[in-house]
Amino acid sequence: MGRLNAGNVALAHEIIGRYPRTKSALIPLLHLAQEQDGWVSDEAMVHIAELLDLTPSEVLGTCSFYEMFKREPVGRYLVNVCTSIACMLGGGDELLEHCEKSLGLTPGATTADGLFTLNEVECIAACTEAPCLQVNYRYFHRITNEEVDALFADLRAGGRSGEIPPHGTLTRVRQQVDPQRWDGRGGEGLPEERS
Amino acid sequence: MTDIAENGTEAVRGVAVTLNGRVIDAQPGELVINAAERAGVYIPRFCHHPRMQPVGMCRMCIVEIDTGRGPALLPSCMIPVAEGMVVETESPVTRKAQDGVLEFLLVNHPLDCPVCDKGGECPLQDQTVAFGPGESRFVEEKRHHEKPIAISDVVQLDRERCILCDRCTRFAKTVAGDPLISFVNRGNETEVNTFPDHPFASYFSGNTVQICPVGALTATPYRFKARPWDLDQVESTCTSCSVGCRVAVESSSNQLVRYLGVDVDAVNWGWLCDKGRFDFEAVNSENRLARPLARQGDDLVEVSWSDALTKAASALGGAKERHGSSSIAVVGGARLTNEEAYAWSKLARSVLGTDSVDAQMGDGLPSDVVLGLPRATIDETCAAGTVVLLGPDLKEELPILYLRLRDAVVNHGLNVIEISASQTSMTRYAAVSLRYRPGEAAVLVQELFEHAGDVDVQADLGRARALLEANNVVCVLGRPSVAERADSVVQAALRLRSRVPGMRFLSALRRANIHGALDMGLSPGMLPGRVSLEEGREVFTEAWGQLPGSVGLDTAGVLRAAAEGRIQALILVGADPLADFPDRDLARRGVAGAGFVLAVDCFATDSVRQADVVLPAVSYAEKAGTTTNIEGRVSRLHQKVTAPGTTRPDWMIACDLAERLGGDLGFETAEAIWDEIERLAPAHSGLTAQRLASSEGLEGIVAAGPSSILETTMDVTATATLPVDGYSLRLVSTRKLYDNGTLVQQSPSLAPLAPGEVVRANPADLDRLGVASNDRVRVASSRGAVVAPVEADAAVARGTVLLAFNQSGSGAADLIDVSLPVTEVRVETVGIGDREVSG
Ligand code: SF4
Ligand code: SF4
Ligand code: FES
Ligand code: FES
């Protein structure tokens, strides 16, 4: 928890090496920290500042601009319930109320076991599918109360791990393309299959 | 266009812009807001600042601009002029837009003007009155924040008042290079803040207070001290170091309350460092000496001026009579104005008859080097092809020079070669940074030109050589460390000069008016106007009546002679050798060994407490005159407040002493002294009081007088490596901006900022010695020992240890022996953490 672990430091250096300017790696490294701990701690920001020769203040400035970087611990599952207008008309408020009851949380809070954080959010661009929610940014469209209960029960039981990785996970498959083949100049050197 | 046309080169046609129906002549590339201002039309603004890149953050400067595609509301601080452009700054559409911007800016503003320091001089107030709606339609709850939070020891931030103009944050990042404050969060939640527990500890933080267009940022030393309409102001020059920044000095009820930077192109661009901005607190200090003192047994007791002067004069006269003039010495003088330095120089030479006068405290460079080398101004240095840094850490000693050079590197691609004993604040901006072993700067320079040196530095040396091929190379020359003698540095500089044709120099000696003091002859063998005793003998003998026959002693020589009982009267003019001389043991023996000590000072420093007679002097805010900066630029100093008690200006004290000794310096006023300087000092000829008082004098005038001193006395030959002792490390000792000096210590806001005594060494050396970071270590030299905590610091070169000069604690001065070329020290653990280890 906190500073990047050895594996991630190695990865950080690799990421830094991909950019002409070190500073450009700032957002990727914030993702890396969030992937490691599920949120971005002050220690992680200080560590990133050291790695990028920035001040912690500069890292905070960028990090705090983005809602999706969490600077407080959040649950393994971040539940975002939309209550903007389309969802409101389609039962979003009721959906939120049900989630509150089901998890025993008010919006913004996290369960004692650290499993769930509940949020009320503005439109998440799935208006045709109202009411809807996200768990770690995975969409659940036109979801009913029963489906919500089933979903939470599955997650509590450790299920659906293939579908919903823990909060902060960027990708479960690290792709490695030979840098020689994407050396970054206007498409030349892209993998053949894509160029 | 005008500049170029005046120079007689190509006349560039301006850009024709229609501004409120009138055609104006703008400069190509000029921003609309600036072009309008030059044409007498003020467009309101918050974020725009003439010394920073525009960001278009506040939208206050929005005006109707038609570039041929119909009028549109555009931020005039972001739009460069174009031919045929039509600008309307007073149209109904512009008015309405500005109204709207102000109404929005005020939505979250607390409107607590009655308790706000900025009230009365606030751009937000002023522009709301001039351009604002008068009434707000906002009835909802405003945003709330904790009232001021301390973002540093001297700066407080009231986030409710902030209008998010990005001036402070832009300054911190782009001008100071200390991005320790940023915009945090976003949207309605956006605020300026620091990272938790990482305060805005920048030497330049006070500038953000000055440029904040609202009362969001306030400085602890000024908070609630005065209202703008109570302030009295004069323009003057900062004397806290030798950059000579121009300042506006403000007082209320005869108390200094605030310094503001004045924008002059040649020097500080409106910026000040925090030391220069806040150390006026020392002038207000209750610890100022207010009345003359004389020794009675172990005590110094208050006496009248007449008694004190009589006592001093009889001791000086007696010394001269019984032991000859060479038994009298004058040390110090960097605190004085040029006029005062001249008066003391004249007193010493013509009345006391001694040439043993020295304004430097053994921590500078030989005066013939400082005065004799061809010079460059700050502007010329910033515009040079390559700059060689051979001196102290500029950020610590000459902060605004650091800002100027940093700007030249970052924004104009200046190439800097740094030659130093360990990393400095400039290292990250240097194109090449070369390390020399303390005491061996000249060896490094020799290797540079002779393609010698270790393989691992060959590439760096090669790059440095290539950069030295540039046209127009300037060397910023100072004393990199007081733990090595000056010789090797001087040799290094002269060798560089001999290999780089046309090389010019900018002095990096830090102490107040040291350059003025040297110019006025407060250095052995020198007379006013940068001439040697011999060159000036004829002119000055005629003007002054008599001159000493031979060259006297410098400060080290004086202290040595005093320790041996050969100095009967030692005069300390604003000098504190016990704190400032690099070798405390010698300073102690010298001050103790002098038959009689006269101190002229503002504070009872350690050395003053040893004196037999103490004469209280006025400080820089209490007198008028001129000072001279690193460039040789003469600027005027103005009196702002009246001095405490019965203190007198130093020139008057010199006149008083002369009179009691049966002489007459012939001065009734400081102005009369300047007239004599202008008449007699070759380098200052033509620099009349009228010129200095004219608009030309506003940014000071460089005294560019000739000097032929250097060619005659310098020896560049001997360069030798010093034997290496495998068990020892070499000491490097430099100053920090905040130290144990009087000005800082007597300024309550600054005193706590002195970092205290810490030994720094390379982690590899500590490993080798079996010492852990944070241990308490004993650092011992042939002279003495210091016990302090140690920190591993990769910025310190291997084989060296760094100990800042004049911090609390016993200090590097206990280790240094000025007769040795370098200070070799041994380091051993005496305690782990706070625990002492015995044996
Ligand atoms: S604190 Fe002042 S200078 Fe900084 S952004 Fe706010 S209003 Fe601007
Ligand atoms: S840089 Fe020097 S002259 Fe300028 S404000 Fe600081 S102390 Fe004063
Ligand atoms: S309103 Fe809920 S997704 Fe758009
Ligand atoms: S002054 Fe132009 S946008 Fe702020």
XYZ file of N, CA and C in Angstrom, chain A:
585
model
N 0.855 -1.208 0.000
C 0.000 0.000 0.000
C 0.881 1.244 0.000
N 0.554 2.203 -0.844
C 1.322 3.441 -0.821
C 2.236 3.562 -2.010
N 3.521 3.492 -1.729
C 4.473 3.633 -2.835
C 4.352 2.463 -3.808
N 4.805 2.655 -5.015
C 4.732 1.585 -6.003
C 5.663 0.446 -5.596
N 5.194 -0.786 -5.799
C 6.049 -1.912 -5.450
C 7.098 -2.140 -6.542
N 8.025 -3.019 -6.255
C 9.183 -3.172 -7.141
C 8.757 -3.479 -8.574
N 7.774 -4.377 -8.710
C 7.331 -4.731 -10.061
C 6.785 -3.514 -10.786
N 6.008 -2.729 -10.060
C 5.413 -1.560 -10.692
C 6.438 -0.458 -10.969
N 7.485 -0.393 -10.135
C 8.538 0.588 -10.411
C 9.214 0.238 -11.736
N 9.469 -1.066 -11.919
C 10.089 -1.492 -13.180
C 9.176 -1.129 -14.347
N 7.899 -1.395 -14.162
C 6.930 -1.084 -15.210
C 6.889 0.435 -15.451
N 6.950 1.178 -14.340
C 6.917 2.644 -14.451
C 8.076 3.128 -15.322
N 9.258 2.562 -15.075
C 10.412 3.004 -15.872
C 10.205 2.671 -17.342
N 9.608 1.527 -17.570
C 9.355 1.156 -18.959
C 8.374 2.141 -19.607
N 7.350 2.491 -18.845
C 6.354 3.432 -19.380
C 6.995 4.801 -19.644
N 7.806 5.228 -18.682
C 8.468 6.536 -18.839
C 9.294 6.549 -20.125
N 9.941 5.424 -20.383
C 10.793 5.328 -21.562
C 10.046 5.467 -22.877
N 8.740 5.356 -22.830
C 7.977 5.427 -24.073
C 7.721 6.856 -24.532
N 7.993 7.815 -23.637
C 7.647 9.192 -23.987
C 8.889 10.041 -24.165
N 8.812 10.997 -25.085
C 9.962 11.902 -25.230
C 10.149 12.751 -23.979
N 9.075 13.088 -23.310
C 9.186 13.870 -22.080
C 8.664 13.059 -20.902
N 9.508 12.929 -19.886
C 9.188 12.117 -18.714
C 7.799 12.392 -18.169
N 7.494 13.691 -18.091
C 6.247 14.156 -17.497
C 5.014 13.534 -18.151
N 5.151 13.167 -19.414
C 3.998 12.616 -20.128
C 3.521 11.319 -19.505
N 4.365 10.687 -18.709
C 3.981 9.411 -18.103
C 3.130 9.606 -16.852
N 2.794 10.844 -16.537
C 2.093 11.099 -15.273
C 0.771 10.340 -15.163
N -0.094 10.491 -16.140
C -1.397 9.824 -16.024
C -1.257 8.303 -16.052
N -0.453 7.750 -16.964
C -0.240 6.289 -16.885
C 0.251 5.824 -15.504
N 1.124 6.582 -14.873
C 1.622 6.130 -13.566
C 0.546 6.269 -12.483
N -0.315 7.257 -12.618
C -1.417 7.359 -11.658
C -2.330 6.139 -11.796
N -2.565 5.743 -13.039
C -3.354 4.518 -13.250
C -2.677 3.323 -12.603
N -1.363 3.283 -12.757
C -0.609 2.157 -12.209
C -0.779 2.109 -10.683
N -0.694 3.275 -10.057
C -0.850 3.329 -8.603
C -2.256 2.900 -8.214
N -3.242 3.368 -8.977
C -4.615 3.021 -8.647
C -4.872 1.535 -8.873
N -4.182 0.993 -9.859
C -4.330 -0.429 -10.105
C -3.726 -1.230 -8.949
N -2.622 -0.738 -8.418
C -1.949 -1.448 -7.335
C -2.779 -1.452 -6.053
N -3.316 -0.293 -5.683
C -3.976 -0.184 -4.377
C -5.489 -0.020 -4.446
N -6.004 0.194 -5.649
C -7.432 0.447 -5.772
C -7.752 1.927 -5.629
N -6.793 2.700 -5.189
C -6.941 4.161 -5.086
C -5.548 4.769 -5.115
N -5.473 6.106 -5.167
C -4.165 6.758 -5.256
C -3.860 7.459 -3.927
N -2.923 6.928 -3.186
C -2.607 7.494 -1.876
C -1.608 8.650 -2.019
N -1.466 9.457 -0.975
C -0.471 10.531 -0.968
C 0.933 9.966 -1.186
N 1.207 8.823 -0.550
C 2.534 8.222 -0.700
C 2.802 7.875 -2.163
N 1.757 7.360 -2.813
C 1.926 7.003 -4.226
C 2.219 8.257 -5.039
N 1.516 9.354 -4.727
C 1.752 10.583 -5.493
C 3.173 11.095 -5.273
N 3.637 11.007 -4.030
C 5.011 11.447 -3.757
C 5.996 10.580 -4.548
N 5.728 9.278 -4.563
C 6.614 8.371 -5.283
C 6.614 8.672 -6.785
N 5.436 8.926 -7.315
C 5.340 9.247 -8.747
C 6.094 10.542 -9.039
N 5.955 11.514 -8.132
C 6.687 12.772 -8.318
C 8.186 12.502 -8.399
N 8.665 11.622 -7.512
C 10.101 11.302 -7.545
C 10.481 10.663 -8.876
N 9.645 9.744 -9.326
C 9.966 9.031 -10.568
C 9.970 9.957 -11.780
N 9.158 11.009 -11.721
C 9.001 11.866 -12.900
C 9.698 13.207 -12.747
N 10.432 13.394 -11.660
C 11.088 14.662 -11.400
C 10.083 15.817 -11.411
N 8.959 15.584 -10.772
C 7.955 16.629 -10.594
C 7.844 16.893 -9.098
N 7.073 17.902 -8.712
C 6.791 18.057 -7.289
C 5.485 17.317 -6.986
N 5.300 16.879 -5.742
C 4.036 16.235 -5.387
C 2.842 17.130 -5.712
N 3.036 18.436 -5.592
C 1.947 19.360 -5.883
C 1.499 19.254 -7.340
N 2.449 19.108 -8.245
C 2.080 18.976 -9.659
C 1.308 17.677 -9.898
N 1.737 16.623 -9.203
C 1.052 15.345 -9.361
C -0.372 15.448 -8.818
N -0.507 16.092 -7.678
C -1.835 16.265 -7.085
C -2.733 17.092 -8.004
N -2.159 18.139 -8.583
C -2.944 19.002 -9.471
C -3.587 18.191 -10.581
N -2.819 17.318 -11.200
C -3.354 16.499 -12.288
C -4.286 15.422 -11.745
N -3.840 14.752 -10.719
C -4.622 13.635 -10.177
C -6.008 14.099 -9.732
N -6.041 15.244 -9.052
C -7.322 15.670 -8.480
C -8.264 16.224 -9.537
N -7.724 16.480 -10.746
C -8.585 16.990 -11.807
C -9.509 15.892 -12.313
N -9.085 14.641 -12.172
C -9.835 13.532 -12.752
C -10.625 12.790 -11.692
N -11.926 12.849 -11.858
C -12.837 12.195 -10.940
C -12.522 10.701 -10.755
N -12.037 10.080 -11.811
C -11.849 8.632 -11.731
C -10.582 8.209 -11.004
N -9.711 9.169 -10.677
C -8.633 8.827 -9.744
C -9.164 9.072 -8.346
N -9.220 8.032 -7.538
C -9.790 8.158 -6.197
C -8.683 8.455 -5.211
N -8.825 9.523 -4.453
C -7.777 9.875 -3.493
C -8.142 9.479 -2.062
N -9.251 8.754 -1.939
C -9.617 8.140 -0.663
C -9.822 6.665 -0.989
N -9.588 5.782 0.005
C -9.811 4.365 -0.283
C -11.255 4.145 -0.748
N -11.442 3.308 -1.735
C -12.793 2.918 -2.144
C -12.882 1.399 -2.081
N -14.100 0.891 -2.123
C -14.300 -0.554 -2.045
C -13.727 -1.256 -3.269
N -13.677 -2.573 -3.146
C -13.218 -3.368 -4.288
C -14.169 -3.160 -5.476
N -15.433 -2.881 -5.146
C -16.418 -2.628 -6.194
C -17.018 -1.247 -6.015
N -16.897 -0.457 -7.052
C -17.405 0.903 -7.021
C -18.722 0.898 -7.798
N -19.803 1.165 -7.078
C -21.110 1.085 -7.712
C -21.602 2.494 -8.012
N -21.757 2.823 -9.279
C -22.215 4.143 -9.681
C -23.648 4.040 -10.191
N -24.553 4.710 -9.493
C -25.940 4.652 -9.923
C -26.320 5.993 -10.526
N -26.849 5.958 -11.739
C -27.178 7.199 -12.426
C -28.565 7.678 -12.026
N -28.655 8.962 -11.705
C -29.967 9.533 -11.387
C -30.236 10.768 -12.242
N -29.494 10.889 -13.338
C -29.777 12.009 -14.236
C -31.114 11.776 -14.928
N -31.500 12.720 -15.811
C -32.920 12.786 -16.142
C -33.509 11.532 -16.771
N -32.827 10.933 -17.734
C -33.425 9.761 -18.385
C -33.593 8.635 -17.375
N -32.575 8.435 -16.557
C -32.649 7.384 -15.557
C -33.679 7.726 -14.486
N -33.731 9.014 -14.146
C -34.702 9.422 -13.139
C -36.109 9.037 -13.616
N -36.383 9.314 -14.892
C -37.702 8.982 -15.424
C -37.890 7.480 -15.499
N -36.776 6.753 -15.675
C -36.878 5.302 -15.812
C -36.707 4.565 -14.489
N -36.665 5.281 -13.369
C -36.600 4.594 -12.078
C -35.232 4.626 -11.422
N -34.401 5.565 -11.805
C -33.054 5.657 -11.237
C -33.058 5.927 -9.747
N -33.969 6.815 -9.310
C -34.004 7.133 -7.881
C -34.357 5.903 -7.061
N -35.318 5.124 -7.593
C -35.713 3.901 -6.893
C -34.562 2.895 -6.887
N -33.870 2.852 -8.014
C -32.723 1.942 -8.106
C -31.679 2.304 -7.052
N -31.413 3.604 -6.932
C -30.429 4.043 -5.947
C -30.896 3.670 -4.542
N -32.180 3.912 -4.295
C -32.717 3.605 -2.975
C -32.562 2.109 -2.664
N -32.813 1.312 -3.673
C -32.681 -0.127 -3.461
C -31.220 -0.506 -3.160
N -30.312 0.098 -3.923
C -28.891 -0.180 -3.686
C -28.494 0.238 -2.274
N -28.990 1.392 -1.844
C -28.669 1.862 -0.497
C -29.088 0.826 0.535
N -30.319 0.329 0.362
C -30.817 -0.664 1.314
C -30.026 -1.940 1.231
N -29.827 -2.385 0.021
C -29.158 -3.663 -0.193
C -27.734 -3.659 0.379
N -27.050 -2.517 0.235
C -25.663 -2.457 0.721
C -25.574 -1.859 2.121
N -26.680 -1.246 2.567
C -26.657 -0.586 3.872
C -25.764 0.648 3.857
N -25.772 1.380 2.742
C -24.883 2.531 2.584
C -25.655 3.760 2.137
N -25.116 4.928 2.498
C -25.575 6.149 1.842
C -24.558 6.457 0.744
N -24.980 7.209 -0.290
C -24.044 7.474 -1.387
C -22.750 8.116 -0.880
N -21.640 7.653 -1.402
C -20.329 8.167 -0.994
C -19.649 7.281 0.022
N -20.408 6.362 0.645
C -19.823 5.564 1.726
C -19.360 4.187 1.225
N -18.580 3.530 2.068
C -18.001 2.228 1.734
C -18.387 1.225 2.822
N -18.687 0.002 2.430
C -19.051 -1.003 3.428
C -17.867 -1.326 4.326
N -18.179 -1.778 5.526
C -17.128 -2.026 6.515
C -16.143 -3.080 6.034
N -16.639 -4.033 5.230
C -15.719 -5.069 4.736
C -14.873 -4.583 3.560
N -15.077 -3.325 3.181
C -14.247 -2.767 2.113
C -14.602 -3.296 0.740
N -15.796 -3.872 0.627
C -16.146 -4.502 -0.644
C -16.837 -3.534 -1.605
N -17.729 -2.716 -1.057
C -18.528 -1.862 -1.940
C -18.446 -0.393 -1.558
N -18.372 0.455 -2.590
C -18.576 1.890 -2.404
C -19.743 2.272 -3.294
N -20.675 3.029 -2.748
C -21.848 3.418 -3.523
C -21.756 4.892 -3.888
N -22.019 5.220 -5.157
C -22.025 6.612 -5.594
C -23.259 6.929 -6.404
N -23.738 8.150 -6.240
C -24.786 8.628 -7.113
C -24.097 9.483 -8.174
N -24.331 9.185 -9.448
C -23.578 9.902 -10.480
C -24.506 10.553 -11.499
N -23.891 11.493 -12.247
C -24.618 12.107 -13.356
C -24.549 11.172 -14.548
N -25.300 11.508 -15.555
C -25.458 10.689 -16.765
C -24.196 9.940 -17.159
N -24.329 8.642 -17.336
C -23.182 7.839 -17.735
C -23.347 7.366 -19.179
N -24.138 8.111 -19.930
C -24.242 7.913 -21.376
C -24.852 6.570 -21.754
N -25.788 6.129 -20.954
C -26.512 4.918 -21.339
C -28.005 5.201 -21.197
N -28.425 6.381 -21.600
C -29.774 6.868 -21.326
C -30.847 5.964 -21.911
N -30.540 5.357 -23.063
C -31.562 4.494 -23.666
C -31.768 3.230 -22.853
N -30.894 2.977 -21.924
C -30.939 1.726 -21.173
C -31.323 1.950 -19.723
N -32.016 3.070 -19.449
C -32.342 3.417 -18.066
C -33.309 2.406 -17.450
N -33.242 2.189 -16.139
C -32.221 2.699 -15.231
C -30.953 1.846 -15.328
N -29.856 2.469 -15.053
C -28.624 1.715 -15.209
C -27.619 2.057 -14.115
N -26.673 1.196 -13.956
C -25.586 1.466 -13.024
C -24.301 0.867 -13.570
N -23.202 1.245 -12.933
C -21.903 0.668 -13.292
C -21.292 0.046 -12.051
N -20.606 -1.057 -12.236
C -19.745 -1.565 -11.169
C -18.333 -1.573 -11.750
N -17.487 -0.823 -11.137
C -16.144 -0.611 -11.695
C -16.211 -0.288 -13.188
N -17.122 0.596 -13.516
C -17.308 1.101 -14.885
C -17.786 0.053 -15.874
N -18.243 -1.128 -15.377
C -18.898 -2.094 -16.261
C -20.392 -1.813 -16.179
N -21.037 -1.745 -17.316
C -22.445 -1.324 -17.360
C -23.410 -2.456 -17.043
N -24.470 -2.098 -16.343
C -25.617 -3.002 -16.153
C -26.844 -2.224 -16.561
N -27.410 -2.632 -17.709
C -28.503 -1.892 -18.337
C -29.861 -2.367 -17.852
N -30.830 -1.445 -17.777
C -32.231 -1.767 -17.433
C -32.265 -2.788 -16.296
N -31.550 -2.504 -15.301
C -31.367 -3.484 -14.229
C -32.535 -3.433 -13.237
N -32.983 -4.589 -12.810
C -34.092 -4.646 -11.850
C -33.519 -4.841 -10.447
N -34.387 -4.631 -9.452
C -33.945 -4.795 -8.065
C -33.428 -6.216 -7.811
N -34.110 -7.187 -8.412
C -33.708 -8.576 -8.204
C -32.317 -8.816 -8.796
N -32.119 -8.250 -9.979
C -30.812 -8.426 -10.614
C -29.708 -7.756 -9.793
N -30.073 -6.613 -9.203
C -29.097 -5.933 -8.343
C -28.710 -6.845 -7.179
N -29.711 -7.408 -6.528
C -29.423 -8.268 -5.368
C -28.561 -9.455 -5.782
N -28.890 -10.014 -6.930
C -28.124 -11.174 -7.405
C -26.683 -10.768 -7.687
N -26.566 -9.596 -8.335
C -25.227 -9.106 -8.665
C -24.380 -8.922 -7.406
N -24.948 -8.229 -6.416
C -24.191 -7.980 -5.180
C -23.860 -9.290 -4.474
N -24.818 -10.223 -4.490
C -24.573 -11.514 -3.836
C -23.429 -12.245 -4.515
N -23.448 -12.242 -5.840
C -22.358 -12.881 -6.587
C -21.016 -12.266 -6.217
N -21.004 -10.925 -6.202
C -19.733 -10.252 -5.938
C -19.248 -10.554 -4.529
N -20.194 -10.581 -3.582
C -19.820 -10.905 -2.197
C -19.217 -12.293 -2.117
N -19.761 -13.182 -2.938
C -19.296 -14.572 -2.900
C -18.028 -14.766 -3.732
N -17.509 -13.693 -4.271
C -16.270 -13.810 -5.043
C -16.511 -14.187 -6.484
N -17.763 -14.116 -6.926
C -18.076 -14.495 -8.291
C -17.814 -13.364 -9.266
N -18.080 -13.652 -10.537
C -18.003 -12.692 -11.639
C -16.622 -12.044 -11.785
N -15.623 -12.715 -11.280
C -14.311 -12.060 -11.306
C -13.814 -11.873 -12.729
N -14.266 -12.740 -13.620
C -13.841 -12.565 -15.015
C -14.440 -11.318 -15.612
N -15.652 -11.016 -15.179
C -16.377 -9.896 -15.767
C -15.992 -8.580 -15.104
N -15.842 -8.597 -13.792
C -15.578 -7.359 -13.053
C -14.320 -7.490 -12.193
N -13.191 -7.024 -12.682
C -11.971 -7.069 -11.863
C -12.028 -6.010 -10.763
N -11.193 -6.108 -9.759
C -11.213 -5.148 -8.653
C -11.015 -3.712 -9.143
N -11.515 -2.757 -8.362
C -11.419 -1.357 -8.757
C -9.967 -0.954 -9.003
N -9.749 -0.237 -10.072
C -8.401 0.235 -10.389
C -7.732 -0.595 -11.462
N -8.216 -1.845 -11.623
C -7.566 -2.697 -12.623
C -7.704 -2.066 -14.003
N -6.573 -1.893 -14.653
C -6.587 -1.271 -15.969
C -6.858 -2.297 -17.038
N -6.123 -3.396 -16.950
C -6.232 -4.422 -17.970
C -5.717 -5.708 -17.368
N -6.308 -6.802 -17.792
C -5.828 -8.060 -17.237
C -4.848 -8.740 -18.165
N -4.744 -8.198 -19.363
C -3.766 -8.762 -20.296
C -2.774 -7.668 -20.631
N -1.506 -7.863 -20.289
C -0.498 -6.878 -20.665
C -0.059 -7.192 -22.086
N -0.219 -6.247 -22.960
C 0.226 -6.503 -24.322
C 1.629 -5.973 -24.481
N 2.377 -6.691 -25.249
C 3.751 -6.264 -25.437
C 4.041 -6.238 -26.926
N 4.142 -5.039 -27.448
C 4.498 -4.937 -28.863
C 5.941 -4.489 -28.908
N 6.712 -5.117 -29.746
C 8.111 -4.760 -29.901
C 8.215 -3.271 -30.258
N 8.881 -2.488 -29.398
C 8.928 -1.037 -29.617
C 9.419 -0.680 -31.016
N 10.264 -1.523 -31.571
C 10.755 -1.256 -32.917
C 9.608 -1.115 -33.902
N 8.515 -1.712 -33.560
C 7.421 -1.757 -34.525
C 6.412 -0.640 -34.290
N 6.534 0.082 -33.189
C 5.596 1.214 -33.015
C 6.384 2.455 -32.670
N 7.504 2.650 -33.318
C 8.373 3.693 -32.810
C 7.783 5.086 -32.935
N 6.493 5.145 -33.251
C 5.770 6.350 -32.905
C 5.740 7.428 -33.940
N 6.325 7.203 -35.079
C 6.308 8.296 -36.039
C 5.247 8.054 -37.101
N 4.102 8.687 -36.878
C 3.049 8.787 -37.885
C 2.685 7.491 -38.569
N 2.610 6.406 -37.838
C 2.071 5.188 -38.413
C 3.133 4.252 -38.960
N 4.245 4.794 -39.393
C 5.267 3.905 -39.940
C 5.758 3.008 -38.813
N 5.947 1.789 -39.073
C 6.399 0.888 -38.021
C 5.261 0.290 -37.215
N 4.016 0.596 -37.550
C 2.916 -0.052 -36.837
C 2.901 -1.538 -37.208
N 2.368 -2.366 -36.313
C 2.276 -3.788 -36.669
C 1.600 -3.934 -38.037
N 2.128 -4.853 -38.826
C 1.622 -4.972 -40.212
C 0.111 -5.113 -40.269
N -0.395 -5.951 -39.360
C -1.824 -6.251 -39.470
C -2.687 -4.998 -39.313
N -2.081 -3.922 -38.747
C -2.904 -2.721 -38.548
C -2.567 -1.610 -39.536
N -1.486 -1.757 -40.231
C -1.124 -0.620 -41.087
C -1.614 -0.843 -42.521
